[in-house]
């Protein structure tokens, strides 16, 4: 192993090289088809289905809560701008 650490002024990166034996088996020409959709995220040709997480009740509920909180914060910000009422702003 030969790890290398790099810093670009904003982020740190670590790179690791590992030696392993070459694969002696030949890759197969068997393909797979993927159908992307709205109801299900993806349906593969081997009948495996990946569900769309954006359609679950939990995600819809969280999105609705997020919209309400954003409107509330926007109203507080507008009131502070008008200097009608001073409200402590909270970051979420």
mmCIF file as gemmi writes it, N, C-alpha and C atoms, coordinates in Angstrom:
data_model
loop_
_atom_site.group_PDB
_atom_site.id
_atom_site.type_symbol
_atom_site.label_atom_id
_atom_site.label_alt_id
_atom_site.label_comp_id
_atom_site.label_asym_id
_atom_site.label_entity_id
_atom_site.label_seq_id
_atom_site.pdbx_PDB_ins_code
_atom_site.Cartn_x
_atom_site.Cartn_y
_atom_site.Cartn_z
_atom_site.occupancy
_atom_site.B_iso_or_equiv
_atom_site.pdbx_formal_charge
_atom_site.auth_seq_id
_atom_site.auth_asym_id
_atom_site.pdbx_PDB_model_num
ATOM 1 N N . UNK Axp A 1 ? 0.838 -1.18 0 1 0 ? 1 A 1
ATOM 2 C CA . UNK Axp A 1 ? 0 0 0 1 0 ? 1 A 1
ATOM 3 C C . UNK Axp A 1 ? 0.884 1.245 0 1 0 ? 1 A 1
ATOM 4 N N . UNK Axp A 2 ? 0.434 2.24 -0.706 1 0 ? 2 A 1
ATOM 5 C CA . UNK Axp A 2 ? 1.155 3.505 -0.736 1 0 ? 2 A 1
ATOM 6 C C . UNK Axp A 2 ? 0.152 4.664 -0.637 1 0 ? 2 A 1
ATOM 7 N N . UNK Axp A 3 ? -0.204 5.056 0.592 1 0 ? 3 A 1
ATOM 8 C CA . UNK Axp A 3 ? -1.182 6.14 0.741 1 0 ? 3 A 1
ATOM 9 C C . UNK Axp A 3 ? -0.556 7.499 0.438 1 0 ? 3 A 1
ATOM 10 N N . UNK Axp A 4 ? -1.348 8.342 -0.182 1 0 ? 4 A 1
ATOM 11 C CA . UNK Axp A 4 ? -0.936 9.72 -0.463 1 0 ? 4 A 1
ATOM 12 C C . UNK Axp A 4 ? -2.027 10.642 0.049 1 0 ? 4 A 1
ATOM 13 N N . UNK Axp A 5 ? -1.627 11.712 0.717 1 0 ? 5 A 1
ATOM 14 C CA . UNK Axp A 5 ? -2.576 12.682 1.245 1 0 ? 5 A 1
ATOM 15 C C . UNK Axp A 5 ? -2.378 13.997 0.509 1 0 ? 5 A 1
ATOM 16 N N . UNK Axp A 6 ? -3.477 14.597 0.071 1 0 ? 6 A 1
ATOM 17 C CA . UNK Axp A 6 ? -3.419 15.824 -0.712 1 0 ? 6 A 1
ATOM 18 C C . UNK Axp A 6 ? -4.398 16.835 -0.128 1 0 ? 6 A 1
ATOM 19 N N . UNK Axp A 7 ? -3.967 18.088 -0.06 1 0 ? 7 A 1
ATOM 20 C CA . UNK Axp A 7 ? -4.829 19.176 0.405 1 0 ? 7 A 1
ATOM 21 C C . UNK Axp A 7 ? -4.841 20.246 -0.675 1 0 ? 7 A 1
ATOM 22 N N . UNK Axp A 8 ? -6.029 20.599 -1.19 1 0 ? 8 A 1
ATOM 23 C CA . UNK Axp A 8 ? -6.115 21.573 -2.276 1 0 ? 8 A 1
ATOM 24 C C . UNK Axp A 8 ? -6.526 22.96 -1.783 1 0 ? 8 A 1
ATOM 25 N N . UNK Axp A 9 ? -6.427 23.201 -0.486 1 0 ? 9 A 1
ATOM 26 C CA . UNK Axp A 9 ? -6.795 24.491 0.074 1 0 ? 9 A 1
ATOM 27 C C . UNK Axp A 9 ? -8.199 24.512 0.629 1 0 ? 9 A 1
ATOM 28 N N . UNK Axp A 10 ? -9.021 23.549 0.233 1 0 ? 10 A 1
ATOM 29 C CA . UNK Axp A 10 ? -10.394 23.474 0.704 1 0 ? 10 A 1
ATOM 30 C C . UNK Axp A 10 ? -10.716 22.088 1.248 1 0 ? 10 A 1
ATOM 31 N N . UNK Axp A 11 ? -10.305 21.062 0.514 1 0 ? 11 A 1
ATOM 32 C CA . UNK Axp A 11 ? -10.632 19.683 0.884 1 0 ? 11 A 1
ATOM 33 C C . UNK Axp A 11 ? -9.365 18.852 1.032 1 0 ? 11 A 1
ATOM 34 N N . UNK Axp A 12 ? -9.46 17.827 1.852 1 0 ? 12 A 1
ATOM 35 C CA . UNK Axp A 12 ? -8.383 16.854 2.013 1 0 ? 12 A 1
ATOM 36 C C . UNK Axp A 12 ? -8.764 15.605 1.23 1 0 ? 12 A 1
ATOM 37 N N . UNK Axp A 13 ? -7.785 15 0.547 1 0 ? 13 A 1
ATOM 38 C CA . UNK Axp A 13 ? -7.994 13.77 -0.208 1 0 ? 13 A 1
ATOM 39 C C . UNK Axp A 13 ? -6.943 12.756 0.197 1 0 ? 13 A 1
ATOM 40 N N . UNK Axp A 14 ? -7.314 11.489 0.263 1 0 ? 14 A 1
ATOM 41 C CA . UNK Axp A 14 ? -6.355 10.419 0.496 1 0 ? 14 A 1
ATOM 42 C C . UNK Axp A 14 ? -6.503 9.426 -0.643 1 0 ? 14 A 1
ATOM 43 N N . UNK Axp A 15 ? -5.371 9.028 -1.204 1 0 ? 15 A 1
ATOM 44 C CA . UNK Axp A 15 ? -5.341 8.086 -2.306 1 0 ? 15 A 1
ATOM 45 C C . UNK Axp A 15 ? -4.548 6.871 -1.853 1 0 ? 15 A 1
ATOM 46 N N . UNK Axp A 16 ? -5.1 5.704 -2.095 1 0 ? 16 A 1
ATOM 47 C CA . UNK Axp A 16 ? -4.436 4.471 -1.677 1 0 ? 16 A 1
ATOM 48 C C . UNK Axp A 16 ? -4.331 3.552 -2.885 1 0 ? 16 A 1
ATOM 49 N N . UNK Axp A 17 ? -3.127 3.053 -3.147 1 0 ? 17 A 1
ATOM 50 C CA . UNK Axp A 17 ? -2.925 2.081 -4.212 1 0 ? 17 A 1
ATOM 51 C C . UNK Axp A 17 ? -2.775 0.697 -3.614 1 0 ? 17 A 1
ATOM 52 N N . UNK Axp A 18 ? -3.489 -0.27 -4.148 1 0 ? 18 A 1
ATOM 53 C CA . UNK Axp A 18 ? -3.457 -1.634 -3.631 1 0 ? 18 A 1
ATOM 54 C C . UNK Axp A 18 ? -3.148 -2.57 -4.789 1 0 ? 18 A 1
ATOM 55 N N . UNK Axp A 19 ? -2.25 -3.533 -4.553 1 0 ? 19 A 1
ATOM 56 C CA . UNK Axp A 19 ? -1.932 -4.528 -5.565 1 0 ? 19 A 1
ATOM 57 C C . UNK Axp A 19 ? -2.785 -5.766 -5.333 1 0 ? 19 A 1
ATOM 58 N N . UNK Axp A 20 ? -3.279 -6.343 -6.417 1 0 ? 20 A 1
ATOM 59 C CA . UNK Axp A 20 ? -4.037 -7.578 -6.322 1 0 ? 20 A 1
ATOM 60 C C . UNK Axp A 20 ? -3.816 -8.368 -7.597 1 0 ? 20 A 1
ATOM 61 N N . UNK Axp A 21 ? -4.122 -9.649 -7.549 1 0 ? 21 A 1
ATOM 62 C CA . UNK Axp A 21 ? -3.921 -10.522 -8.693 1 0 ? 21 A 1
ATOM 63 C C . UNK Axp A 21 ? -4.909 -10.162 -9.8 1 0 ? 21 A 1
ATOM 64 N N . UNK Axp A 22 ? -4.449 -10.313 -11.038 1 0 ? 22 A 1
ATOM 65 C CA . UNK Axp A 22 ? -5.32 -10.041 -12.172 1 0 ? 22 A 1
ATOM 66 C C . UNK Axp A 22 ? -6.432 -11.077 -12.247 1 0 ? 22 A 1
ATOM 67 N N . UNK Axp A 23 ? -7.546 -10.631 -12.744 1 0 ? 23 A 1
ATOM 68 C CA . UNK Axp A 23 ? -8.683 -11.518 -12.932 1 0 ? 23 A 1
ATOM 69 C C . UNK Axp A 23 ? -8.453 -12.326 -14.2 1 0 ? 23 A 1
ATOM 70 N N . UNK Axp A 24 ? -8.554 -13.636 -14.099 1 0 ? 24 A 1
ATOM 71 C CA . UNK Axp A 24 ? -8.282 -14.488 -15.265 1 0 ? 24 A 1
ATOM 72 C C . UNK Axp A 24 ? -9.547 -14.834 -16.033 1 0 ? 24 A 1
ATOM 73 N N . UNK Axp A 25 ? -10.717 -14.547 -15.49 1 0 ? 25 A 1
ATOM 74 C CA . UNK Axp A 25 ? -11.948 -14.862 -16.204 1 0 ? 25 A 1
ATOM 75 C C . UNK Axp A 25 ? -12.26 -13.773 -17.213 1 0 ? 25 A 1
ATOM 76 N N . UNK Axp A 26 ? -12.811 -14.171 -18.31 1 0 ? 26 A 1
ATOM 77 C CA . UNK Axp A 26 ? -13.193 -13.222 -19.346 1 0 ? 26 A 1
ATOM 78 C C . UNK Axp A 26 ? -14.559 -12.627 -19.029 1 0 ? 26 A 1
ATOM 79 N N . UNK Axp A 27 ? -14.738 -11.36 -19.314 1 0 ? 27 A 1
ATOM 80 C CA . UNK Axp A 27 ? -16.06 -10.764 -19.069 1 0 ? 27 A 1
ATOM 81 C C . UNK Axp A 27 ? -17.09 -11.335 -20.038 1 0 ? 27 A 1
ATOM 82 N N . UNK Axp A 28 ? -18.308 -11.466 -19.562 1 0 ? 28 A 1
ATOM 83 C CA . UNK Axp A 28 ? -19.369 -12.003 -20.416 1 0 ? 28 A 1
ATOM 84 C C . UNK Axp A 28 ? -19.98 -10.876 -21.236 1 0 ? 28 A 1
ATOM 85 N N . UNK Axp A 29 ? -20.589 -11.227 -22.323 1 0 ? 29 A 1
ATOM 86 C CA . UNK Axp A 29 ? -21.251 -10.256 -23.189 1 0 ? 29 A 1
ATOM 87 C C . UNK Axp A 29 ? -22.72 -10.08 -22.817 1 0 ? 29 A 1
ATOM 88 N N . UNK Axp A 30 ? -23.103 -10.639 -21.663 1 0 ? 30 A 1
ATOM 89 C CA . UNK Axp A 30 ? -24.487 -10.548 -21.228 1 0 ? 30 A 1
ATOM 90 C C . UNK Axp A 30 ? -24.789 -9.121 -20.785 1 0 ? 30 A 1
ATOM 91 N N . UNK Axp A 31 ? -25.808 -8.535 -21.347 1 0 ? 31 A 1
ATOM 92 C CA . UNK Axp A 31 ? -26.165 -7.161 -21.019 1 0 ? 31 A 1
ATOM 93 C C . UNK Axp A 31 ? -27.379 -7.111 -20.128 1 0 ? 31 A 1
ATOM 94 N N . UNK Axp A 32 ? -27.682 -5.922 -19.678 1 0 ? 32 A 1
ATOM 95 C CA . UNK Axp A 32 ? -28.857 -5.717 -18.84 1 0 ? 32 A 1
ATOM 96 C C . UNK Axp A 32 ? -29.564 -4.453 -19.33 1 0 ? 32 A 1
ATOM 97 N N . UNK Axp A 33 ? -30.869 -4.498 -19.357 1 0 ? 33 A 1
ATOM 98 C CA . UNK Axp A 33 ? -31.651 -3.337 -19.758 1 0 ? 33 A 1
ATOM 99 C C . UNK Axp A 33 ? -32.241 -2.661 -18.534 1 0 ? 33 A 1
ATOM 100 N N . UNK Axp A 34 ? -32.248 -1.351 -18.53 1 0 ? 34 A 1
ATOM 101 C CA . UNK Axp A 34 ? -32.777 -0.598 -17.395 1 0 ? 34 A 1
ATOM 102 C C . UNK Axp A 34 ? -33.84 0.364 -17.907 1 0 ? 34 A 1
ATOM 103 N N . UNK Axp A 35 ? -35.025 0.294 -17.297 1 0 ? 35 A 1
ATOM 104 C CA . UNK Axp A 35 ? -36.123 1.178 -17.647 1 0 ? 35 A 1
ATOM 105 C C . UNK Axp A 35 ? -36.32 2.157 -16.502 1 0 ? 35 A 1
ATOM 106 N N . UNK Axp A 36 ? -36.126 3.434 -16.765 1 0 ? 36 A 1
ATOM 107 C CA . UNK Axp A 36 ? -36.319 4.461 -15.744 1 0 ? 36 A 1
ATOM 108 C C . UNK Axp A 36 ? -37.739 4.984 -15.833 1 0 ? 36 A 1
ATOM 109 N N . UNK Axp A 37 ? -38.357 5.165 -14.677 1 0 ? 37 A 1
ATOM 110 C CA . UNK Axp A 37 ? -39.751 5.599 -14.7 1 0 ? 37 A 1
ATOM 111 C C . UNK Axp A 37 ? -40.096 6.508 -13.548 1 0 ? 37 A 1
ATOM 112 N N . UNK Axp A 38 ? -41.378 6.872 -13.488 1 0 ? 38 A 1
ATOM 113 C CA . UNK Axp A 38 ? -41.865 7.768 -12.449 1 0 ? 38 A 1
ATOM 114 C C . UNK Axp A 38 ? -42.344 6.981 -11.229 1 0 ? 38 A 1
ATOM 115 N N . UNK Axp A 39 ? -43.076 5.913 -11.47 1 0 ? 39 A 1
ATOM 116 C CA . UNK Axp A 39 ? -43.615 5.133 -10.363 1 0 ? 39 A 1
ATOM 117 C C . UNK Axp A 39 ? -42.496 4.39 -9.633 1 0 ? 39 A 1
ATOM 118 N N . UNK Axp A 40 ? -41.681 3.659 -10.386 1 0 ? 40 A 1
ATOM 119 C CA . UNK Axp A 40 ? -40.507 2.991 -9.851 1 0 ? 40 A 1
ATOM 120 C C . UNK Axp A 40 ? -39.289 3.699 -10.418 1 0 ? 40 A 1
ATOM 121 N N . UNK Axp A 41 ? -38.24 3.82 -9.608 1 0 ? 41 A 1
ATOM 122 C CA . UNK Axp A 41 ? -37.04 4.511 -10.066 1 0 ? 41 A 1
ATOM 123 C C . UNK Axp A 41 ? -36.43 3.797 -11.255 1 0 ? 41 A 1
ATOM 124 N N . UNK Axp A 42 ? -36.252 2.474 -11.136 1 0 ? 42 A 1
ATOM 125 C CA . UNK Axp A 42 ? -35.668 1.704 -12.23 1 0 ? 42 A 1
ATOM 126 C C . UNK Axp A 42 ? -36.199 0.284 -12.172 1 0 ? 42 A 1
ATOM 127 N N . UNK Axp A 43 ? -36.401 -0.292 -13.361 1 0 ? 43 A 1
ATOM 128 C CA . UNK Axp A 43 ? -36.775 -1.693 -13.479 1 0 ? 43 A 1
ATOM 129 C C . UNK Axp A 43 ? -35.76 -2.318 -14.424 1 0 ? 43 A 1
ATOM 130 N N . UNK Axp A 44 ? -35.041 -3.318 -13.934 1 0 ? 44 A 1
ATOM 131 C CA . UNK Axp A 44 ? -34.008 -3.974 -14.734 1 0 ? 44 A 1
ATOM 132 C C . UNK Axp A 44 ? -34.62 -5.129 -15.523 1 0 ? 44 A 1
ATOM 133 N N . UNK Axp A 45 ? -33.888 -5.579 -16.535 1 0 ? 45 A 1
ATOM 134 C CA . UNK Axp A 45 ? -34.391 -6.666 -17.371 1 0 ? 45 A 1
ATOM 135 C C . UNK Axp A 45 ? -34.404 -7.992 -16.621 1 0 ? 45 A 1
ATOM 136 N N . UNK Axp A 46 ? -33.731 -8.085 -15.485 1 0 ? 46 A 1
ATOM 137 C CA . UNK Axp A 46 ? -33.788 -9.305 -14.684 1 0 ? 46 A 1
ATOM 138 C C . UNK Axp A 46 ? -34.908 -9.225 -13.644 1 0 ? 46 A 1
ATOM 139 N N . UNK Axp A 47 ? -35.901 -8.358 -13.877 1 0 ? 47 A 1
ATOM 140 C CA . UNK Axp A 47 ? -37.101 -8.18 -13.051 1 0 ? 47 A 1
ATOM 141 C C . UNK Axp A 47 ? -36.819 -7.617 -11.664 1 0 ? 47 A 1
ATOM 142 N N . UNK Axp A 48 ? -35.679 -7.005 -11.44 1 0 ? 48 A 1
ATOM 143 C CA . UNK Axp A 48 ? -35.381 -6.373 -10.159 1 0 ? 48 A 1
ATOM 144 C C . UNK Axp A 48 ? -35.884 -4.931 -10.212 1 0 ? 48 A 1
ATOM 145 N N . UNK Axp A 49 ? -36.686 -4.531 -9.2 1 0 ? 49 A 1
ATOM 146 C CA . UNK Axp A 49 ? -37.268 -3.19 -9.172 1 0 ? 49 A 1
ATOM 147 C C . UNK Axp A 49 ? -36.625 -2.372 -8.061 1 0 ? 49 A 1
ATOM 148 N N . UNK Axp A 50 ? -36.292 -1.14 -8.377 1 0 ? 50 A 1
ATOM 149 C CA . UNK Axp A 50 ? -35.793 -0.191 -7.394 1 0 ? 50 A 1
ATOM 150 C C . UNK Axp A 50 ? -36.882 0.844 -7.169 1 0 ? 50 A 1
ATOM 151 N N . UNK Axp A 51 ? -37.314 0.992 -5.924 1 0 ? 51 A 1
ATOM 152 C CA . UNK Axp A 51 ? -38.419 1.899 -5.617 1 0 ? 51 A 1
ATOM 153 C C . UNK Axp A 51 ? -37.963 3.347 -5.664 1 0 ? 51 A 1
ATOM 154 N N . UNK Axp A 52 ? -38.885 4.225 -5.995 1 0 ? 52 A 1
ATOM 155 C CA . UNK Axp A 52 ? -38.642 5.659 -6.018 1 0 ? 52 A 1
ATOM 156 C C . UNK Axp A 52 ? -38.894 6.197 -4.619 1 0 ? 52 A 1
ATOM 157 N N . UNK Axp A 53 ? -37.832 6.613 -3.919 1 0 ? 53 A 1
ATOM 158 C CA . UNK Axp A 53 ? -37.999 7.048 -2.53 1 0 ? 53 A 1
ATOM 159 C C . UNK Axp A 53 ? -38.747 8.361 -2.43 1 0 ? 53 A 1
ATOM 160 N N . UNK Axp A 54 ? -38.818 9.132 -3.498 1 0 ? 54 A 1
ATOM 161 C CA . UNK Axp A 54 ? -39.514 10.413 -3.457 1 0 ? 54 A 1
ATOM 162 C C . UNK Axp A 54 ? -41.029 10.249 -3.433 1 0 ? 54 A 1
ATOM 163 N N . UNK Axp A 55 ? -41.514 9.049 -3.638 1 0 ? 55 A 1
ATOM 164 C CA . UNK Axp A 55 ? -42.957 8.799 -3.635 1 0 ? 55 A 1
ATOM 165 C C . UNK Axp A 55 ? -43.452 8.241 -2.303 1 0 ? 55 A 1
ATOM 166 N N . UNK Axp A 56 ? -42.572 8.04 -1.33 1 0 ? 56 A 1
ATOM 167 C CA . UNK Axp A 56 ? -43.001 7.485 -0.053 1 0 ? 56 A 1
ATOM 168 C C . UNK Axp A 56 ? -43.682 8.565 0.785 1 0 ? 56 A 1
ATOM 169 N N . UNK Axp A 57 ? -44.542 8.122 1.705 1 0 ? 57 A 1
ATOM 170 C CA . UNK Axp A 57 ? -45.272 9.054 2.565 1 0 ? 57 A 1
ATOM 171 C C . UNK Axp A 57 ? -44.311 9.856 3.435 1 0 ? 57 A 1
ATOM 172 N N . UNK Axp A 58 ? -43.255 9.221 3.921 1 0 ? 58 A 1
ATOM 173 C CA . UNK Axp A 58 ? -42.307 9.911 4.807 1 0 ? 58 A 1
ATOM 174 C C . UNK Axp A 58 ? -41.646 11.081 4.088 1 0 ? 58 A 1
ATOM 175 N N . UNK Axp A 59 ? -41.22 10.879 2.843 1 0 ? 59 A 1
ATOM 176 C CA . UNK Axp A 59 ? -40.561 11.937 2.084 1 0 ? 59 A 1
ATOM 177 C C . UNK Axp A 59 ? -41.548 13.056 1.783 1 0 ? 59 A 1
ATOM 178 N N . UNK Axp A 60 ? -42.785 12.709 1.415 1 0 ? 60 A 1
ATOM 179 C CA . UNK Axp A 60 ? -43.791 13.735 1.141 1 0 ? 60 A 1
ATOM 180 C C . UNK Axp A 60 ? -44.058 14.584 2.378 1 0 ? 60 A 1
ATOM 181 N N . UNK Axp A 61 ? -44.116 13.922 3.551 1 0 ? 61 A 1
ATOM 182 C CA . UNK Axp A 61 ? -44.358 14.625 4.801 1 0 ? 61 A 1
ATOM 183 C C . UNK Axp A 61 ? -43.199 15.569 5.128 1 0 ? 61 A 1
ATOM 184 N N . UNK Axp A 62 ? -41.963 15.099 4.915 1 0 ? 62 A 1
ATOM 185 C CA . UNK Axp A 62 ? -40.793 15.931 5.172 1 0 ? 62 A 1
ATOM 186 C C . UNK Axp A 62 ? -40.736 17.128 4.224 1 0 ? 62 A 1
ATOM 187 N N . UNK Axp A 63 ? -41.092 16.916 2.956 1 0 ? 63 A 1
ATOM 188 C CA . UNK Axp A 63 ? -41.117 18.011 1.983 1 0 ? 63 A 1
ATOM 189 C C . UNK Axp A 63 ? -42.148 19.068 2.381 1 0 ? 63 A 1
ATOM 190 N N . UNK Axp A 64 ? -43.313 18.611 2.827 1 0 ? 64 A 1
ATOM 191 C CA . UNK Axp A 64 ? -44.368 19.534 3.246 1 0 ? 64 A 1
ATOM 192 C C . UNK Axp A 64 ? -43.904 20.35 4.451 1 0 ? 64 A 1
ATOM 193 N N . UNK Axp A 65 ? -43.246 19.689 5.411 1 0 ? 65 A 1
ATOM 194 C CA . UNK Axp A 65 ? -42.727 20.377 6.601 1 0 ? 65 A 1
ATOM 195 C C . UNK Axp A 65 ? -41.654 21.393 6.204 1 0 ? 65 A 1
ATOM 196 N N . UNK Axp A 66 ? -40.806 21.016 5.257 1 0 ? 66 A 1
ATOM 197 C CA . UNK Axp A 66 ? -39.745 21.916 4.798 1 0 ? 66 A 1
ATOM 198 C C . UNK Axp A 66 ? -40.338 23.165 4.152 1 0 ? 66 A 1
ATOM 199 N N . UNK Axp A 67 ? -41.381 22.99 3.329 1 0 ? 67 A 1
ATOM 200 C CA . UNK Axp A 67 ? -42.021 24.136 2.687 1 0 ? 67 A 1
ATOM 201 C C . UNK Axp A 67 ? -42.615 25.083 3.725 1 0 ? 67 A 1
ATOM 202 N N . UNK Axp A 68 ? -43.274 24.512 4.753 1 0 ? 68 A 1
ATOM 203 C CA . UNK Axp A 68 ? -43.858 25.341 5.804 1 0 ? 68 A 1
ATOM 204 C C . UNK Axp A 68 ? -42.794 26.131 6.551 1 0 ? 68 A 1
ATOM 205 N N . UNK Axp A 69 ? -41.695 25.471 6.911 1 0 ? 69 A 1
ATOM 206 C CA . UNK Axp A 69 ? -40.618 26.143 7.636 1 0 ? 69 A 1
ATOM 207 C C . UNK Axp A 69 ? -39.97 27.234 6.788 1 0 ? 69 A 1
ATOM 208 N N . UNK Axp A 70 ? -39.803 26.973 5.487 1 0 ? 70 A 1
ATOM 209 C CA . UNK Axp A 70 ? -39.214 27.986 4.609 1 0 ? 70 A 1
ATOM 210 C C . UNK Axp A 70 ? -40.098 29.216 4.497 1 0 ? 70 A 1
ATOM 211 N N . UNK Axp A 71 ? -41.415 29.011 4.402 1 0 ? 71 A 1
ATOM 212 C CA . UNK Axp A 71 ? -42.326 30.151 4.366 1 0 ? 71 A 1
ATOM 213 C C . UNK Axp A 71 ? -42.259 30.938 5.658 1 0 ? 71 A 1
ATOM 214 N N . UNK Axp A 72 ? -42.19 30.239 6.778 1 0 ? 72 A 1
ATOM 215 C CA . UNK Axp A 72 ? -42.125 30.892 8.08 1 0 ? 72 A 1
ATOM 216 C C . UNK Axp A 72 ? -40.861 31.737 8.201 1 0 ? 72 A 1
ATOM 217 N N . UNK Axp A 73 ? -39.745 31.182 7.803 1 0 ? 73 A 1
ATOM 218 C CA . UNK Axp A 73 ? -38.474 31.916 7.871 1 0 ? 73 A 1
ATOM 219 C C . UNK Axp A 73 ? -38.494 33.102 6.921 1 0 ? 73 A 1
ATOM 220 N N . UNK Axp A 74 ? -39.1 32.929 5.751 1 0 ? 74 A 1
ATOM 221 C CA . UNK Axp A 74 ? -39.188 34.021 4.785 1 0 ? 74 A 1
ATOM 222 C C . UNK Axp A 74 ? -40.015 35.182 5.352 1 0 ? 74 A 1
ATOM 223 N N . UNK Axp A 75 ? -41.123 34.855 6.019 1 0 ? 75 A 1
ATOM 224 C CA . UNK Axp A 75 ? -41.94 35.91 6.62 1 0 ? 75 A 1
ATOM 225 C C . UNK Axp A 75 ? -41.169 36.654 7.697 1 0 ? 75 A 1
ATOM 226 N N . UNK Axp A 76 ? -40.423 35.913 8.528 1 0 ? 76 A 1
ATOM 227 C CA . UNK Axp A 76 ? -39.629 36.556 9.578 1 0 ? 76 A 1
ATOM 228 C C . UNK Axp A 76 ? -38.57 37.466 8.975 1 0 ? 76 A 1
ATOM 229 N N . UNK Axp A 77 ? -37.964 37.016 7.894 1 0 ? 77 A 1
ATOM 230 C CA . UNK Axp A 77 ? -36.928 37.809 7.231 1 0 ? 77 A 1
ATOM 231 C C . UNK Axp A 77 ? -37.524 39.086 6.657 1 0 ? 77 A 1
ATOM 232 N N . UNK Axp A 78 ? -38.685 38.992 6.013 1 0 ? 78 A 1
ATOM 233 C CA . UNK Axp A 78 ? -39.339 40.167 5.432 1 0 ? 78 A 1
ATOM 234 C C . UNK Axp A 78 ? -39.739 41.158 6.525 1 0 ? 78 A 1
ATOM 235 N N . UNK Axp A 79 ? -40.246 40.647 7.661 1 0 ? 79 A 1
ATOM 236 C CA . UNK Axp A 79 ? -40.619 41.535 8.765 1 0 ? 79 A 1
ATOM 237 C C . UNK Axp A 79 ? -39.398 42.237 9.333 1 0 ? 79 A 1
ATOM 238 N N . UNK Axp A 80 ? -38.286 41.553 9.427 1 0 ? 80 A 1
ATOM 239 C CA . UNK Axp A 80 ? -37.059 42.177 9.918 1 0 ? 80 A 1
ATOM 240 C C . UNK Axp A 80 ? -36.58 43.25 8.942 1 0 ? 80 A 1
ATOM 241 N N . UNK Axp A 81 ? -36.757 43.004 7.653 1 0 ? 81 A 1
ATOM 242 C CA . UNK Axp A 81 ? -36.337 43.977 6.646 1 0 ? 81 A 1
ATOM 243 C C . UNK Axp A 81 ? -37.174 45.249 6.747 1 0 ? 81 A 1
ATOM 244 N N . UNK Axp A 82 ? -38.462 45.084 7.016 1 0 ? 82 A 1
ATOM 245 C CA . UNK Axp A 82 ? -39.351 46.241 7.145 1 0 ? 82 A 1
ATOM 246 C C . UNK Axp A 82 ? -39.186 46.92 8.499 1 0 ? 82 A 1
ATOM 247 N N . UNK Axp A 83 ? -38.503 46.278 9.414 1 0 ? 83 A 1
ATOM 248 C CA . UNK Axp A 83 ? -38.277 46.754 10.775 1 0 ? 83 A 1
ATOM 249 C C . UNK Axp A 83 ? -39.578 46.934 11.545 1 0 ? 83 A 1
ATOM 250 N N . UNK Axp A 84 ? -40.595 46.174 11.176 1 0 ? 84 A 1
ATOM 251 C CA . UNK Axp A 84 ? -41.842 46.229 11.919 1 0 ? 84 A 1
ATOM 252 C C . UNK Axp A 84 ? -41.69 45.494 13.245 1 0 ? 84 A 1
ATOM 253 N N . UNK Axp A 85 ? -41.192 44.287 13.178 1 0 ? 85 A 1
ATOM 254 C CA . UNK Axp A 85 ? -41.019 43.454 14.359 1 0 ? 85 A 1
ATOM 255 C C . UNK Axp A 85 ? -39.65 42.811 14.263 1 0 ? 85 A 1
ATOM 256 N N . UNK Axp A 86 ? -38.888 42.879 15.323 1 0 ? 86 A 1
ATOM 257 C CA . UNK Axp A 86 ? -37.6 42.242 15.32 1 0 ? 86 A 1
ATOM 258 C C . UNK Axp A 86 ? -37.755 40.828 15.848 1 0 ? 86 A 1
ATOM 259 N N . UNK Axp A 87 ? -37.421 39.873 15.007 1 0 ? 87 A 1
ATOM 260 C CA . UNK Axp A 87 ? -37.565 38.471 15.352 1 0 ? 87 A 1
ATOM 261 C C . UNK Axp A 87 ? -36.199 37.834 15.213 1 0 ? 87 A 1
ATOM 262 N N . UNK Axp A 88 ? -35.836 37.03 16.176 1 0 ? 88 A 1
ATOM 263 C CA . UNK Axp A 88 ? -34.564 36.324 16.098 1 0 ? 88 A 1
ATOM 264 C C . UNK Axp A 88 ? -34.626 35.326 14.963 1 0 ? 88 A 1
ATOM 265 N N . UNK Axp A 89 ? -33.639 35.357 14.073 1 0 ? 89 A 1
ATOM 266 C CA . UNK Axp A 89 ? -33.619 34.431 12.953 1 0 ? 89 A 1
ATOM 267 C C . UNK Axp A 89 ? -32.911 33.153 13.38 1 0 ? 89 A 1
ATOM 268 N N . UNK Axp A 90 ? -33.466 32.029 12.984 1 0 ? 90 A 1
ATOM 269 C CA . UNK Axp A 90 ? -32.919 30.744 13.348 1 0 ? 90 A 1
ATOM 270 C C . UNK Axp A 90 ? -32.489 30.043 12.076 1 0 ? 90 A 1
ATOM 271 N N . UNK Axp A 91 ? -31.279 29.494 12.086 1 0 ? 91 A 1
ATOM 272 C CA . UNK Axp A 91 ? -30.826 28.709 10.937 1 0 ? 91 A 1
ATOM 273 C C . UNK Axp A 91 ? -31.138 27.256 11.182 1 0 ? 91 A 1
ATOM 274 N N . UNK Axp A 92 ? -31.645 26.601 10.176 1 0 ? 92 A 1
ATOM 275 C CA . UNK Axp A 92 ? -32.012 25.195 10.302 1 0 ? 92 A 1
ATOM 276 C C . UNK Axp A 92 ? -30.956 24.337 9.722 1 0 ? 92 A 1
